Amino acid sequence: MRLLTVICLLAGLAVAPVAHAEDGHDLWLRYRPVEASAGYAPAAIAPVADTPTLKVARAELERGLTGLIGAPSAQANHIILIGTPTSSPAIARLALPLKAAGDEGYLIRTLTLDGKATTVIAANRDVGALYGVYRYLSLIQTRQPVDNLAIASAPKVRLRMLNHWDNLDRSVERGYAGQSIWDWWKLPAYSADPRYVDYARANASIGINGAVLNNVNAKSLSLTAPYIAKAGALADVFRPYGIKVYLSARFSSPIEIGGLKTADPRDPAVAAFWKAKADEIYKVIPDFGGFLVKANSEGQPGPQDYGATHADGANMLADAVGPHGGVVIWRAFVYSHEQPDDRAKQGYSEFKPFDGQFRDNVVIQVKNGAIDFQPREPFHPLFGAMPKSNLGMEFQITKEYLGFATHLAYLGPLYEETLKADTMAEGKGSTVARVVDGSLDGRKLTAMAGVANIGADRNWSGSQFDQANWYVFGRLAWDPEASSRDIAADWARMTFSNDKRFVAPVVDMMMGSRETVVDYMTPLGLHHQMGRSHHYGPGPWVAGGERADWTSVYYAKAGTDGVGFDRTAKGSNAVAQYAAPVGTCFADLKCVDEKDLLWFHHLSWDYRLKSGQTLWDGLVTHYSRGVAGVGDMQRTWAATAPYVDAERHAQVADFLKIQHDEAQWWRDASVAWFGSFSKRPLPAGEKAPPHSLEYYEGLSFPFAPGN
Ligand code: GCV
C-alpha cells in the first residue's frame, strides 16, 4: 500500500508542473504571464547586430516577451527593432533625433515600417538600447499601453554605482542578506555562477553602471595580482551589461604590498607605485572604473598621516588612473579622533577649504547627511558648498540604522527628501538633486552611489521589500528628480501584482514606512540612538567607550533640563555651515521643521510643540505612533494575501511581526530612558514600559549580523 502511494506520488510529480516557489529571487524581473484581457499582441524581434551588449539586449527582450505575452514569432504583425544607427542600417535610415540620448539614453518610438507596426528601441550606444529594452518590458510588466510610444530618456547622473562593503572572506559589513555574492575563492576560474549575470541584469534594468566590489574598509590584498584577476573575471561578466568595476583602495598599500616605507602622496616613489598599480589593473581590466577611497576616517590610513591633505591624496591617485580614463572617488565621510568639534561639522570643515583643488577626475563622495545614514538627517552641508568640485551623493541602501532586513522601510522617501532639499547655495531652487546631477554648477562628472544591500540570500536583499530600496536607488540615480511614489508603484507592480487592490494600499504602506521607523526609533530630530557597534535595537543609554561620538548620549544630550543637540550659534554652530537662509531657518525655532528639531536644538521637556503638546508628551506620542504604524502595516499586508504567492506573503508577514515587537521594544526602552530624565508623567492613555530601564540596558546581542 505504501509502495503504491509512493508510485502514485512519483507519477503525479512527473506530469504536474513543478510548483515554482516564489522566493523573491527573480526580483522585479519576474516576467509572469500577462492576463489576456490586457490585450498585448505577440511580437517579432528584428535581427540584431552581433555585439555583446545587443546580444544580451535581444536575449532579455526574448526572455521578457516569452514570459509576459508568449515567445516572439516571425509571423507576428508587430516588429521590435533594437540597435544603434551604427549597428542597424534600418535605424540609421530613420534619422531619429538621438542627440539628446547621449551615451546611455534611448528613444522608443512606434512607427510603421514596410507596412508593419514597429517599435524602435534606438540609442547611440549599445548600452542605451539595452536600457531601452528594460524600459519597454517594464511598460508591459506595469500594464501600460505600448502601441503608440514616443519615449526619450537619458540618465542625468553619469556614475550610478553600487558600493559593496564586501570583505574578501565573504562577510559583508552592514550586510543583512547573507554572505557576499562574490565568491573570491572560486574566482577567476569560476565566473559562470548565474548569480553574476542575474546581478548584472538587475542592475542594468535600473541603469546602474558601476560596482565597487570591495569594502571601503579595504585590504591591500585586493590590489594584488590574484585579486585583480578575480575582479577582472567579474568585469568580463558585467561588461555587456554596461557595468564597470571599481575597487576600494587602501591608502597604505604602497607599504603593505609595495615594499615602501611610506604612503606619503608627495613621495615620488609612492606616486610611482600607484601609477604602476593602475597600469597593471588596466592591463587586466581595460575599462576599470577607478578607485574608491576612505581615508583618515574611522582609523583608515590616509594622507593626513603624513601631514598631507585630502587633495594631495586624491590628486596623486587621480594622476595614476587619469591617463586610462579612470576616476577617483574620495569619500568626505571623515571625522577624527583628535578633533573635539561636533562630528556633524567635520566633513565640511575638512573639505570645503579644498574646493577647486581636486583634479577633474576626482569625485568627492558625500553621505546624504552629516552624521551617518540615520533614519532622518538634514542634508549634508557640503552639498552646494563646493561648486568648483565634483560632488557625488552616497546613500545607504542596506539598512544599518533602520532595523536591518526585518524592518520594512522603503527608503525612496528618505532619498527623495534629501534630493529635493534646497541648499539655497545659488538662490532658491538650488536643490541637492541639482548639485548631484551637475545642473547647478554645470559639472559633467556626476555620481550617485548606494551602499549595496545585496548578499547571497535567495532573495538578494534579506527581505522582499528591501529589494525596493535597491530598485529605487537605481531609478533615482538615473533621474534624481523622479517621484519615489511612482517608483514604488512600478516596483510593487513588477514584483508582486498589478491588481489595484494590491498596488494602492501597498504603495501607501511603503511611502509611510520610513516615517514609521523614524517615529519609533528617533523622532523629532533625535539621532544615533541605536545599540553600540552593531546598531541593532535601542541603545539611548550607550555612553563611554572608545570615543564620545560613537555614543548615543553624545547625540541626544538628555538631562533633567531637556534633550537635543544645540547646533545653533549658542552650541556647536553647525547651522553656520549651511547657506544663510537655510542655516538661519534651522537655528530659528519658529522656522525649523519639527522633524529636525532636536538635531539642531536642545530644548526643555516642557517646550511646546506645534501640536500644543509638551516636548515630552510629543516624544512619547511619536514613539507610540510608530508602533501603531507597524500594526497598520501588518493589517494592510494581511489584506493583500489574495494577490501574493504564499511564500513571499508569509515571509513579509513574519518579518512585520518581528518589526512590531521590536518597534514596541524601541518605544518602551526609549520612554524608560528619556523618562528617567524628564520625570514627567506619561501622557493620558500611554502605557508605562513593562520592564525597568535596567532590563533594557542589560539586553545583549552578541551575534547581531553585519558587524
Ligand atoms: C564601512 C559607519 C558604519 C561603518 C562604515 C562607515 C563608513 O560608521 O557603521 O560600518 O564602514 O560608516 O561609511 O565608512
PDB file of C-alpha atoms and ligand atoms in Angstrom, residues 165 173-174 215-217 294 297-298 300 331 333 335 343 367 371-373 394 396 400-401 451 528 533 535 550 706-707, ligand 1:
ATOM      1  CA  TRP A 165      31.047  46.746   1.646  1.00  0.00           C
ATOM      2  CA  GLU A 173      29.991  44.942   6.668  1.00  0.00           C
ATOM      3  CA  ARG A 174      26.444  46.092   7.496  1.00  0.00           C
ATOM      4  CA  ASN A 215      34.600  47.261   1.297  1.00  0.00           C
ATOM      5  CA  VAL A 216      35.799  50.843   1.772  1.00  0.00           C
ATOM      6  CA  ASN A 217      37.478  49.497   4.899  1.00  0.00           C
ATOM      7  CA  LYS A 294      38.053  56.043   2.611  1.00  0.00           C
ATOM      8  CA  SER A 297      38.252  58.172   8.731  1.00  0.00           C
ATOM      9  CA  GLU A 298      37.464  55.715  11.489  1.00  0.00           C
ATOM     10  CA  GLN A 300      41.702  54.092   7.987  1.00  0.00           C
ATOM     11  CA  ARG A 331      34.858  59.982   0.495  1.00  0.00           C
ATOM     12  CA  PHE A 333      32.886  60.779   5.489  1.00  0.00           C
ATOM     13  CA  TYR A 335      35.900  62.608  11.454  1.00  0.00           C
ATOM     14  CA  ARG A 343      31.158  65.351  14.444  1.00  0.00           C
ATOM     15  CA  LYS A 367      26.872  60.935   2.562  1.00  0.00           C
ATOM     16  CA  ILE A 371      26.413  62.029  10.711  1.00  0.00           C
ATOM     17  CA  ASP A 372      25.797  58.597   9.278  1.00  0.00           C
ATOM     18  CA  PHE A 373      22.800  57.270   7.360  1.00  0.00           C
ATOM     19  CA  GLU A 394      26.306  58.472  -1.132  1.00  0.00           C
ATOM     20  CA  GLN A 396      22.933  53.706   2.153  1.00  0.00           C
ATOM     21  CA  GLU A 400      22.274  49.608   9.114  1.00  0.00           C
ATOM     22  CA  TYR A 401      20.285  52.098  11.157  1.00  0.00           C
ATOM     23  CA  VAL A 451      25.852  51.139  -0.251  1.00  0.00           C
ATOM     24  CA  HIS A 528      22.174  57.733  16.621  1.00  0.00           C
ATOM     25  CA  SER A 533      28.575  48.992  17.424  1.00  0.00           C
ATOM     26  CA  HIS A 535      23.389  49.301  15.775  1.00  0.00           C
ATOM     27  CA  TRP A 550      30.166  56.744  18.908  1.00  0.00           C
ATOM     28  CA  GLY A 706      26.574  42.863   9.793  1.00  0.00           C
ATOM     29  CA  ASN A 707      29.311  43.766  12.223  1.00  0.00           C
TER      30      ASN A 707
HETATM   31  C1  GCV B   1      32.354  50.874   6.167  1.00  0.00           C
HETATM   32  C2  GCV B   1      29.518  53.746   9.512  1.00  0.00           C
HETATM   33  C3  GCV B   1      29.382  52.262   9.579  1.00  0.00           C
HETATM   34  C4  GCV B   1      30.680  51.577   9.221  1.00  0.00           C
HETATM   35  C5  GCV B   1      31.128  52.064   7.843  1.00  0.00           C
HETATM   36  C6  GCV B   1      31.261  53.575   7.894  1.00  0.00           C
HETATM   37  C7  GCV B   1      31.633  54.174   6.557  1.00  0.00           C
HETATM   38  O1  GCV B   1      30.361  54.208  10.532  1.00  0.00           O
HETATM   39  O2  GCV B   1      28.963  51.881  10.851  1.00  0.00           O
HETATM   40  O3  GCV B   1      30.464  50.194   9.217  1.00  0.00           O
HETATM   41  O4  GCV B   1      32.314  51.457   7.443  1.00  0.00           O
HETATM   42  O5  GCV B   1      30.037  54.138   8.276  1.00  0.00           O
HETATM   43  O6  GCV B   1      30.739  54.625   5.869  1.00  0.00           O
HETATM   44  O7  GCV B   1      32.804  54.169   6.203  1.00  0.00           O
END
